[in-house]
Short mmCIF file of C-alpha atoms in Angstrom, two decimals:
data_model
loop_
_atom_site.label_atom_id
_atom_site.label_comp_id
_atom_site.label_asym_id
_atom_site.label_seq_id
_atom_site.Cartn_x
_atom_site.Cartn_y
_atom_site.Cartn_z
CA MET A 482 7.69 -4.00 9.86
CA LYS A 483 10.29 -5.94 7.96
CA LYS A 484 10.12 -9.68 7.69
CA ILE A 485 13.04 -12.05 7.59
CA SER A 486 12.46 -12.52 3.87
CA ASP A 487 13.07 -8.79 3.31
CA TYR A 488 16.47 -9.11 4.95
CA ILE A 489 17.30 -12.19 2.90
CA VAL A 490 16.37 -10.45 -0.35
CA SER A 491 18.39 -7.38 0.64
CA PHE A 492 21.39 -9.59 1.35
CA ALA A 493 20.94 -11.30 -2.03
CA PHE A 494 20.91 -7.92 -3.81
CA LEU A 495 24.02 -6.85 -1.94
CA TYR A 496 25.83 -10.10 -2.70
CA SER A 497 24.93 -9.95 -6.39
CA SER A 498 26.10 -6.35 -6.63
CA PHE A 499 29.47 -7.30 -5.15
CA LEU A 500 29.75 -10.16 -7.63
CA CYS A 501 28.93 -7.80 -10.50
CA PHE A 502 31.53 -5.28 -9.33
CA ASP A 503 34.13 -8.04 -9.08
CA LYS A 504 33.37 -9.30 -12.60
CA THR A 505 33.51 -5.73 -13.90
CA VAL A 506 37.08 -5.42 -12.69
CA ASP A 507 37.96 -8.73 -14.37
CA PHE A 508 36.44 -7.76 -17.74
CA TRP A 509 37.49 -4.11 -17.82
CA GLU A 510 40.68 -4.57 -19.88
CA THR A 511 39.46 -7.17 -22.37
CA LYS A 512 35.70 -6.77 -22.78
CA ARG A 513 34.90 -3.15 -22.02
CA TYR A 514 31.27 -3.18 -23.26
CA LEU A 515 30.41 -6.25 -21.22
CA ALA A 516 32.10 -4.67 -18.20
CA VAL A 517 29.98 -1.53 -18.54
CA ILE A 518 26.76 -3.57 -18.77
CA ILE A 519 27.73 -5.61 -15.71
CA LEU A 520 28.66 -2.40 -13.88
CA ILE A 521 25.20 -0.95 -14.59
CA CYS A 522 23.57 -4.16 -13.34
CA GLY A 523 25.69 -4.10 -10.20
CA THR A 524 24.81 -0.48 -9.54
CA LEU A 525 21.09 -1.16 -9.92
CA SER A 526 21.40 -4.18 -7.65
CA PHE A 527 23.20 -2.06 -5.05
CA ILE A 528 20.47 0.60 -5.23
CA ALA A 529 17.87 -2.15 -4.71
CA VAL A 530 19.37 -2.84 -1.27
CA PHE A 531 18.02 0.55 -0.18
CA ARG A 532 14.56 0.11 -1.74
CA PHE A 533 12.67 0.56 1.54
CA SER A 534 14.50 3.78 2.38
CA LEU A 535 13.98 5.09 -1.14
CA ALA A 536 10.27 4.25 -0.96
CA LYS A 537 9.92 6.22 2.29
CA ILE A 538 11.62 9.23 0.72
CA ILE A 539 9.48 9.04 -2.42
CA TYR A 540 6.23 8.71 -0.44
CA PHE A 541 7.28 11.63 1.76
CA LEU A 542 7.97 13.83 -1.27
CA ILE A 543 4.72 12.82 -2.98
CA ASN A 544 2.69 13.60 0.14
CA LYS A 545 4.52 16.88 0.66
CA PHE A 546 4.11 18.22 -2.86
CA PHE A 547 0.69 16.85 -3.81
CA LYS A 548 -1.05 17.61 -0.51
CA ASN A 549 0.15 21.20 -0.80
CA ALA A 550 -1.12 21.35 -4.39
CA LYS A 551 -4.57 20.06 -3.38
CA LYS A 552 -4.94 22.68 -0.62
CA LYS A 553 -4.45 25.62 -3.00
#
């Protein structure tokens, strides 16, 4: 069950990713290397919004593949 703090942290990740994407657009013409670094940070921050869904998928795959390997 998610707590209110989980929602707050997810919102913070989403907000920071939007800020990073906005700064990337600003720096793209003048400071390309800095823009790429900020773009990578924004992408990772955006992926972090879905950390609970990704964890469920990873645990499902681990249980599926390793339980089948132990039965053989």
